[in-house]
């Protein structure tokens, strides 16, 4: 019986034998740049395949076969979901998914956080569009509100 062990953010063992958590800072890797460029290309109606396939070529290494592993452009919505799935695989445990589903959109221009078409077979959106739409925006800090009477709290908070 096998299992999965996540090998990210375990920290380092220093010279005194203590674990030091020094690897919890956000890092933007080249794969992140490529997949963001894929998003931009998709938004512009261009083909994001070049960027997605660069990530896949690096991931599969010598085993990369374009006929098997290659990404081929589809509709805007299909491309967004494919790019999201690629980001999910590439950035496991790197705390990027929330920002991805807020930023990326379905065919109607709504955040994927409200989509019931996300990968993995779940048919329930991350956020309920009827009751949780306000959660895409941060609330305004109470001290900031108190310091400026012209400010109003974000709707829903």
mmCIF file with all atom_site columns, C-alpha atoms in Angstrom:
data_model
loop_
_atom_site.group_PDB
_atom_site.id
_atom_site.type_symbol
_atom_site.label_atom_id
_atom_site.label_alt_id
_atom_site.label_comp_id
_atom_site.label_asym_id
_atom_site.label_entity_id
_atom_site.label_seq_id
_atom_site.pdbx_PDB_ins_code
_atom_site.Cartn_x
_atom_site.Cartn_y
_atom_site.Cartn_z
_atom_site.occupancy
_atom_site.B_iso_or_equiv
_atom_site.pdbx_formal_charge
_atom_site.auth_seq_id
_atom_site.auth_comp_id
_atom_site.auth_asym_id
_atom_site.auth_atom_id
_atom_site.pdbx_PDB_model_num
ATOM 1   C CA . UNK A 1 1   ? 0.000   0.000  0.000   1.00 0.00 ? 1   UNK A CA 1
ATOM 2   C CA . UNK A 1 2   ? 1.622   3.164  -1.238  1.00 0.00 ? 2   UNK A CA 1
ATOM 3   C CA . UNK A 1 3   ? 1.103   6.704  -0.148  1.00 0.00 ? 3   UNK A CA 1
ATOM 4   C CA . UNK A 1 4   ? 1.906   10.222 -1.154  1.00 0.00 ? 4   UNK A CA 1
ATOM 5   C CA . UNK A 1 5   ? 4.366   12.379 0.716   1.00 0.00 ? 5   UNK A CA 1
ATOM 6   C CA . UNK A 1 6   ? 4.488   16.106 0.003   1.00 0.00 ? 6   UNK A CA 1
ATOM 7   C CA . UNK A 1 7   ? 8.109   17.215 -0.036  1.00 0.00 ? 7   UNK A CA 1
ATOM 8   C CA . UNK A 1 8   ? 7.529   20.989 -0.109  1.00 0.00 ? 8   UNK A CA 1
ATOM 9   C CA . UNK A 1 9   ? 7.899   23.447 2.780   1.00 0.00 ? 9   UNK A CA 1
ATOM 10  C CA . UNK A 1 10  ? 9.437   20.997 5.240   1.00 0.00 ? 10  UNK A CA 1
ATOM 11  C CA . UNK A 1 11  ? 12.071  23.483 6.252   1.00 0.00 ? 11  UNK A CA 1
ATOM 12  C CA . UNK A 1 12  ? 15.750  22.792 6.784   1.00 0.00 ? 12  UNK A CA 1
ATOM 13  C CA . UNK A 1 13  ? 17.692  21.110 9.547   1.00 0.00 ? 13  UNK A CA 1
ATOM 14  C CA . UNK A 1 14  ? 20.326  23.544 10.818  1.00 0.00 ? 14  UNK A CA 1
ATOM 15  C CA . UNK A 1 15  ? 23.735  22.697 12.282  1.00 0.00 ? 15  UNK A CA 1
ATOM 16  C CA . UNK A 1 16  ? 22.274  22.271 15.789  1.00 0.00 ? 16  UNK A CA 1
ATOM 17  C CA . UNK A 1 17  ? 19.728  19.732 14.571  1.00 0.00 ? 17  UNK A CA 1
ATOM 18  C CA . UNK A 1 18  ? 16.718  22.050 14.757  1.00 0.00 ? 18  UNK A CA 1
ATOM 19  C CA . UNK A 1 19  ? 14.226  22.399 11.921  1.00 0.00 ? 19  UNK A CA 1
ATOM 20  C CA . UNK A 1 20  ? 14.061  25.944 10.529  1.00 0.00 ? 20  UNK A CA 1
ATOM 21  C CA . UNK A 1 21  ? 11.132  26.877 8.298   1.00 0.00 ? 21  UNK A CA 1
ATOM 22  C CA . UNK A 1 22  ? 12.848  29.204 5.869   1.00 0.00 ? 22  UNK A CA 1
ATOM 23  C CA . UNK A 1 23  ? 11.235  28.078 2.634   1.00 0.00 ? 23  UNK A CA 1
ATOM 24  C CA . UNK A 1 24  ? 7.733   29.521 2.955   1.00 0.00 ? 24  UNK A CA 1
ATOM 25  C CA . UNK A 1 25  ? 8.220   32.591 0.782   1.00 0.00 ? 25  UNK A CA 1
ATOM 26  C CA . UNK A 1 26  ? 6.412   32.965 -2.547  1.00 0.00 ? 26  UNK A CA 1
ATOM 27  C CA . UNK A 1 27  ? 8.594   32.152 -5.510  1.00 0.00 ? 27  UNK A CA 1
ATOM 28  C CA . UNK A 1 28  ? 7.739   32.944 -9.107  1.00 0.00 ? 28  UNK A CA 1
ATOM 29  C CA . UNK A 1 29  ? 9.290   30.257 -11.224 1.00 0.00 ? 29  UNK A CA 1
ATOM 30  C CA . UNK A 1 30  ? 9.648   30.230 -14.991 1.00 0.00 ? 30  UNK A CA 1
ATOM 31  C CA . UNK A 1 31  ? 6.712   27.792 -15.211 1.00 0.00 ? 31  UNK A CA 1
ATOM 32  C CA . UNK A 1 32  ? 4.561   30.421 -13.470 1.00 0.00 ? 32  UNK A CA 1
ATOM 33  C CA . UNK A 1 33  ? 5.605   33.018 -16.045 1.00 0.00 ? 33  UNK A CA 1
ATOM 34  C CA . UNK A 1 34  ? 4.830   30.639 -18.916 1.00 0.00 ? 34  UNK A CA 1
ATOM 35  C CA . UNK A 1 35  ? 1.399   29.737 -17.573 1.00 0.00 ? 35  UNK A CA 1
ATOM 36  C CA . UNK A 1 36  ? 0.546   33.393 -16.942 1.00 0.00 ? 36  UNK A CA 1
ATOM 37  C CA . UNK A 1 37  ? 1.570   34.127 -20.527 1.00 0.00 ? 37  UNK A CA 1
ATOM 38  C CA . UNK A 1 38  ? -0.750  31.290 -21.579 1.00 0.00 ? 38  UNK A CA 1
ATOM 39  C CA . UNK A 1 39  ? -3.579  33.041 -19.707 1.00 0.00 ? 39  UNK A CA 1
ATOM 40  C CA . UNK A 1 40  ? -2.794  36.327 -21.437 1.00 0.00 ? 40  UNK A CA 1
ATOM 41  C CA . UNK A 1 41  ? -2.684  34.673 -24.854 1.00 0.00 ? 41  UNK A CA 1
ATOM 42  C CA . UNK A 1 42  ? -6.020  32.982 -24.163 1.00 0.00 ? 42  UNK A CA 1
ATOM 43  C CA . UNK A 1 43  ? -7.606  36.301 -23.108 1.00 0.00 ? 43  UNK A CA 1
ATOM 44  C CA . UNK A 1 44  ? -6.368  37.876 -26.332 1.00 0.00 ? 44  UNK A CA 1
ATOM 45  C CA . UNK A 1 45  ? -7.875  35.050 -28.395 1.00 0.00 ? 45  UNK A CA 1
ATOM 46  C CA . UNK A 1 46  ? -4.421  33.758 -29.281 1.00 0.00 ? 46  UNK A CA 1
ATOM 47  C CA . UNK A 1 47  ? -3.094  30.220 -28.984 1.00 0.00 ? 47  UNK A CA 1
ATOM 48  C CA . UNK A 1 48  ? -1.745  29.462 -25.473 1.00 0.00 ? 48  UNK A CA 1
ATOM 49  C CA . UNK A 1 49  ? -0.371  26.053 -26.526 1.00 0.00 ? 49  UNK A CA 1
ATOM 50  C CA . UNK A 1 50  ? 3.244   27.188 -26.932 1.00 0.00 ? 50  UNK A CA 1
ATOM 51  C CA . UNK A 1 51  ? 3.422   28.272 -23.290 1.00 0.00 ? 51  UNK A CA 1
ATOM 52  C CA . UNK A 1 52  ? 1.588   25.262 -21.842 1.00 0.00 ? 52  UNK A CA 1
ATOM 53  C CA . UNK A 1 53  ? 3.696   22.864 -23.897 1.00 0.00 ? 53  UNK A CA 1
ATOM 54  C CA . UNK A 1 54  ? 6.935   24.467 -22.682 1.00 0.00 ? 54  UNK A CA 1
ATOM 55  C CA . UNK A 1 55  ? 5.896   23.606 -19.136 1.00 0.00 ? 55  UNK A CA 1
ATOM 56  C CA . UNK A 1 56  ? 4.923   20.070 -20.144 1.00 0.00 ? 56  UNK A CA 1
ATOM 57  C CA . UNK A 1 57  ? 8.202   19.522 -22.027 1.00 0.00 ? 57  UNK A CA 1
ATOM 58  C CA . UNK A 1 58  ? 10.152  20.402 -18.905 1.00 0.00 ? 58  UNK A CA 1
ATOM 59  C CA . UNK A 1 59  ? 7.898   18.296 -16.673 1.00 0.00 ? 59  UNK A CA 1
ATOM 60  C CA . UNK A 1 60  ? 7.986   15.158 -18.842 1.00 0.00 ? 60  UNK A CA 1
ATOM 61  C CA . UNK A 1 61  ? 11.637  15.607 -19.829 1.00 0.00 ? 61  UNK A CA 1
ATOM 62  C CA . UNK A 1 62  ? 12.885  12.892 -22.162 1.00 0.00 ? 62  UNK A CA 1
ATOM 63  C CA . UNK A 1 63  ? 9.473   11.184 -21.949 1.00 0.00 ? 63  UNK A CA 1
ATOM 64  C CA . UNK A 1 64  ? 7.675   14.148 -23.550 1.00 0.00 ? 64  UNK A CA 1
ATOM 65  C CA . UNK A 1 65  ? 5.732   13.080 -26.630 1.00 0.00 ? 65  UNK A CA 1
ATOM 66  C CA . UNK A 1 66  ? 3.791   15.930 -28.265 1.00 0.00 ? 66  UNK A CA 1
ATOM 67  C CA . UNK A 1 67  ? 1.231   13.469 -29.661 1.00 0.00 ? 67  UNK A CA 1
ATOM 68  C CA . UNK A 1 68  ? 0.483   12.183 -26.155 1.00 0.00 ? 68  UNK A CA 1
ATOM 69  C CA . UNK A 1 69  ? 1.316   15.066 -23.805 1.00 0.00 ? 69  UNK A CA 1
ATOM 70  C CA . UNK A 1 70  ? 0.916   18.094 -26.057 1.00 0.00 ? 70  UNK A CA 1
ATOM 71  C CA . UNK A 1 71  ? -1.726  20.725 -25.409 1.00 0.00 ? 71  UNK A CA 1
ATOM 72  C CA . UNK A 1 72  ? -3.892  21.801 -28.350 1.00 0.00 ? 72  UNK A CA 1
ATOM 73  C CA . UNK A 1 73  ? -5.894  25.032 -28.357 1.00 0.00 ? 73  UNK A CA 1
ATOM 74  C CA . UNK A 1 74  ? -9.622  24.718 -27.763 1.00 0.00 ? 74  UNK A CA 1
ATOM 75  C CA . UNK A 1 75  ? -12.331 27.222 -26.870 1.00 0.00 ? 75  UNK A CA 1
ATOM 76  C CA . UNK A 1 76  ? -11.596 30.063 -24.453 1.00 0.00 ? 76  UNK A CA 1
ATOM 77  C CA . UNK A 1 77  ? -13.333 28.223 -21.592 1.00 0.00 ? 77  UNK A CA 1
ATOM 78  C CA . UNK A 1 78  ? -11.643 24.891 -22.367 1.00 0.00 ? 78  UNK A CA 1
ATOM 79  C CA . UNK A 1 79  ? -8.252  26.626 -22.499 1.00 0.00 ? 79  UNK A CA 1
ATOM 80  C CA . UNK A 1 80  ? -8.860  28.347 -19.137 1.00 0.00 ? 80  UNK A CA 1
ATOM 81  C CA . UNK A 1 81  ? -9.706  25.033 -17.495 1.00 0.00 ? 81  UNK A CA 1
ATOM 82  C CA . UNK A 1 82  ? -6.693  23.325 -19.095 1.00 0.00 ? 82  UNK A CA 1
ATOM 83  C CA . UNK A 1 83  ? -4.370  26.116 -17.940 1.00 0.00 ? 83  UNK A CA 1
ATOM 84  C CA . UNK A 1 84  ? -5.872  25.934 -14.439 1.00 0.00 ? 84  UNK A CA 1
ATOM 85  C CA . UNK A 1 85  ? -5.327  22.169 -14.362 1.00 0.00 ? 85  UNK A CA 1
ATOM 86  C CA . UNK A 1 86  ? -1.724  22.669 -15.469 1.00 0.00 ? 86  UNK A CA 1
ATOM 87  C CA . UNK A 1 87  ? -1.242  25.296 -12.741 1.00 0.00 ? 87  UNK A CA 1
ATOM 88  C CA . UNK A 1 88  ? -2.772  22.911 -10.189 1.00 0.00 ? 88  UNK A CA 1
ATOM 89  C CA . UNK A 1 89  ? -0.247  20.207 -11.097 1.00 0.00 ? 89  UNK A CA 1
ATOM 90  C CA . UNK A 1 90  ? 2.707   22.570 -11.273 1.00 0.00 ? 90  UNK A CA 1
ATOM 91  C CA . UNK A 1 91  ? 2.075   24.554 -8.078  1.00 0.00 ? 91  UNK A CA 1
ATOM 92  C CA . UNK A 1 92  ? 0.818   21.993 -5.566  1.00 0.00 ? 92  UNK A CA 1
ATOM 93  C CA . UNK A 1 93  ? 1.023   23.459 -2.046  1.00 0.00 ? 93  UNK A CA 1
ATOM 94  C CA . UNK A 1 94  ? 2.349   26.793 -3.304  1.00 0.00 ? 94  UNK A CA 1
ATOM 95  C CA . UNK A 1 95  ? -0.811  28.695 -2.270  1.00 0.00 ? 95  UNK A CA 1
ATOM 96  C CA . UNK A 1 96  ? -1.707  29.895 -5.755  1.00 0.00 ? 96  UNK A CA 1
ATOM 97  C CA . UNK A 1 97  ? -5.013  28.125 -6.451  1.00 0.00 ? 97  UNK A CA 1
ATOM 98  C CA . UNK A 1 98  ? -7.303  30.658 -4.746  1.00 0.00 ? 98  UNK A CA 1
ATOM 99  C CA . UNK A 1 99  ? -5.825  33.507 -6.744  1.00 0.00 ? 99  UNK A CA 1
ATOM 100 C CA . UNK A 1 100 ? -6.062  31.385 -9.907  1.00 0.00 ? 100 UNK A CA 1
ATOM 101 C CA . UNK A 1 101 ? -9.794  30.648 -9.525  1.00 0.00 ? 101 UNK A CA 1
ATOM 102 C CA . UNK A 1 102 ? -10.500 34.299 -8.685  1.00 0.00 ? 102 UNK A CA 1
ATOM 103 C CA . UNK A 1 103 ? -8.492  35.635 -11.649 1.00 0.00 ? 103 UNK A CA 1
ATOM 104 C CA . UNK A 1 104 ? -9.393  33.079 -14.326 1.00 0.00 ? 104 UNK A CA 1
ATOM 105 C CA . UNK A 1 105 ? -12.804 33.134 -15.992 1.00 0.00 ? 105 UNK A CA 1
ATOM 106 C CA . UNK A 1 106 ? -15.419 30.956 -17.625 1.00 0.00 ? 106 UNK A CA 1
ATOM 107 C CA . UNK A 1 107 ? -16.960 31.596 -21.056 1.00 0.00 ? 107 UNK A CA 1
ATOM 108 C CA . UNK A 1 108 ? -19.313 34.201 -19.532 1.00 0.00 ? 108 UNK A CA 1
ATOM 109 C CA . UNK A 1 109 ? -16.502 36.208 -17.947 1.00 0.00 ? 109 UNK A CA 1
ATOM 110 C CA . UNK A 1 110 ? -17.262 35.078 -14.385 1.00 0.00 ? 110 UNK A CA 1
ATOM 111 C CA . UNK A 1 111 ? -14.515 34.018 -12.021 1.00 0.00 ? 111 UNK A CA 1
ATOM 112 C CA . UNK A 1 112 ? -13.842 30.268 -12.006 1.00 0.00 ? 112 UNK A CA 1
ATOM 113 C CA . UNK A 1 113 ? -14.471 30.414 -8.252  1.00 0.00 ? 113 UNK A CA 1
ATOM 114 C CA . UNK A 1 114 ? -18.173 30.375 -9.214  1.00 0.00 ? 114 UNK A CA 1
ATOM 115 C CA . UNK A 1 115 ? -17.853 27.634 -11.837 1.00 0.00 ? 115 UNK A CA 1
ATOM 116 C CA . UNK A 1 116 ? -19.242 24.141 -11.419 1.00 0.00 ? 116 UNK A CA 1
ATOM 117 C CA . UNK A 1 117 ? -17.029 22.971 -14.325 1.00 0.00 ? 117 UNK A CA 1
ATOM 118 C CA . UNK A 1 118 ? -13.712 22.918 -12.485 1.00 0.00 ? 118 UNK A CA 1
ATOM 119 C CA . UNK A 1 119 ? -11.539 19.827 -12.955 1.00 0.00 ? 119 UNK A CA 1
ATOM 120 C CA . UNK A 1 120 ? -11.583 16.811 -10.605 1.00 0.00 ? 120 UNK A CA 1
ATOM 121 C CA . UNK A 1 121 ? -15.258 15.866 -10.969 1.00 0.00 ? 121 UNK A CA 1
ATOM 122 C CA . UNK A 1 122 ? -16.680 18.218 -8.324  1.00 0.00 ? 122 UNK A CA 1
ATOM 123 C CA . UNK A 1 123 ? -19.838 19.894 -9.571  1.00 0.00 ? 123 UNK A CA 1
ATOM 124 C CA . UNK A 1 124 ? -20.054 22.401 -6.721  1.00 0.00 ? 124 UNK A CA 1
ATOM 125 C CA . UNK A 1 125 ? -18.362 25.787 -7.172  1.00 0.00 ? 125 UNK A CA 1
ATOM 126 C CA . UNK A 1 126 ? -15.754 27.021 -4.702  1.00 0.00 ? 126 UNK A CA 1
ATOM 127 C CA . UNK A 1 127 ? -18.059 29.964 -3.908  1.00 0.00 ? 127 UNK A CA 1
ATOM 128 C CA . UNK A 1 128 ? -21.836 30.129 -4.207  1.00 0.00 ? 128 UNK A CA 1
ATOM 129 C CA . UNK A 1 129 ? -22.480 33.019 -6.620  1.00 0.00 ? 129 UNK A CA 1
ATOM 130 C CA . UNK A 1 130 ? -25.792 33.898 -4.930  1.00 0.00 ? 130 UNK A CA 1
ATOM 131 C CA . UNK A 1 131 ? -24.481 34.216 -1.380  1.00 0.00 ? 131 UNK A CA 1
ATOM 132 C CA . UNK A 1 132 ? -20.691 34.474 -1.503  1.00 0.00 ? 132 UNK A CA 1
ATOM 133 C CA . UNK A 1 133 ? -19.861 36.837 -4.386  1.00 0.00 ? 133 UNK A CA 1
ATOM 134 C CA . UNK A 1 134 ? -18.545 39.400 -1.899  1.00 0.00 ? 134 UNK A CA 1
ATOM 135 C CA . UNK A 1 135 ? -15.746 37.011 -0.913  1.00 0.00 ? 135 UNK A CA 1
ATOM 136 C CA . UNK A 1 136 ? -13.803 37.880 -4.079  1.00 0.00 ? 136 UNK A CA 1
ATOM 137 C CA . UNK A 1 137 ? -13.029 41.259 -2.486  1.00 0.00 ? 137 UNK A CA 1
ATOM 138 C CA . UNK A 1 138 ? -11.251 41.935 0.783   1.00 0.00 ? 138 UNK A CA 1
ATOM 139 C CA . UNK A 1 139 ? -13.039 43.791 3.570   1.00 0.00 ? 139 UNK A CA 1
ATOM 140 C CA . UNK A 1 140 ? -11.690 47.216 4.466   1.00 0.00 ? 140 UNK A CA 1
ATOM 141 C CA . UNK A 1 141 ? -9.789  47.197 7.755   1.00 0.00 ? 141 UNK A CA 1
ATOM 142 C CA . UNK A 1 142 ? -11.723 48.842 10.609  1.00 0.00 ? 142 UNK A CA 1
ATOM 143 C CA . UNK A 1 143 ? -8.814  51.176 11.450  1.00 0.00 ? 143 UNK A CA 1
ATOM 144 C CA . UNK A 1 144 ? -8.716  52.371 7.841   1.00 0.00 ? 144 UNK A CA 1
ATOM 145 C CA . UNK A 1 145 ? -12.486 52.926 7.900   1.00 0.00 ? 145 UNK A CA 1
ATOM 146 C CA . UNK A 1 146 ? -12.246 54.892 11.148  1.00 0.00 ? 146 UNK A CA 1
ATOM 147 C CA . UNK A 1 147 ? -9.391  57.031 9.807   1.00 0.00 ? 147 UNK A CA 1
ATOM 148 C CA . UNK A 1 148 ? -11.260 58.094 6.658   1.00 0.00 ? 148 UNK A CA 1
ATOM 149 C CA . UNK A 1 149 ? -14.994 58.841 6.916   1.00 0.00 ? 149 UNK A CA 1
ATOM 150 C CA . UNK A 1 150 ? -15.325 58.859 3.118   1.00 0.00 ? 150 UNK A CA 1
ATOM 151 C CA . UNK A 1 151 ? -14.584 55.139 2.940   1.00 0.00 ? 151 UNK A CA 1
ATOM 152 C CA . UNK A 1 152 ? -17.326 52.542 3.097   1.00 0.00 ? 152 UNK A CA 1
ATOM 153 C CA . UNK A 1 153 ? -17.046 48.873 3.914   1.00 0.00 ? 153 UNK A CA 1
ATOM 154 C CA . UNK A 1 154 ? -16.956 46.389 1.044   1.00 0.00 ? 154 UNK A CA 1
ATOM 155 C CA . UNK A 1 155 ? -20.453 45.012 0.432   1.00 0.00 ? 155 UNK A CA 1
ATOM 156 C CA . UNK A 1 156 ? -21.004 41.740 2.281   1.00 0.00 ? 156 UNK A CA 1
ATOM 157 C CA . UNK A 1 157 ? -18.775 42.510 5.284   1.00 0.00 ? 157 UNK A CA 1
#
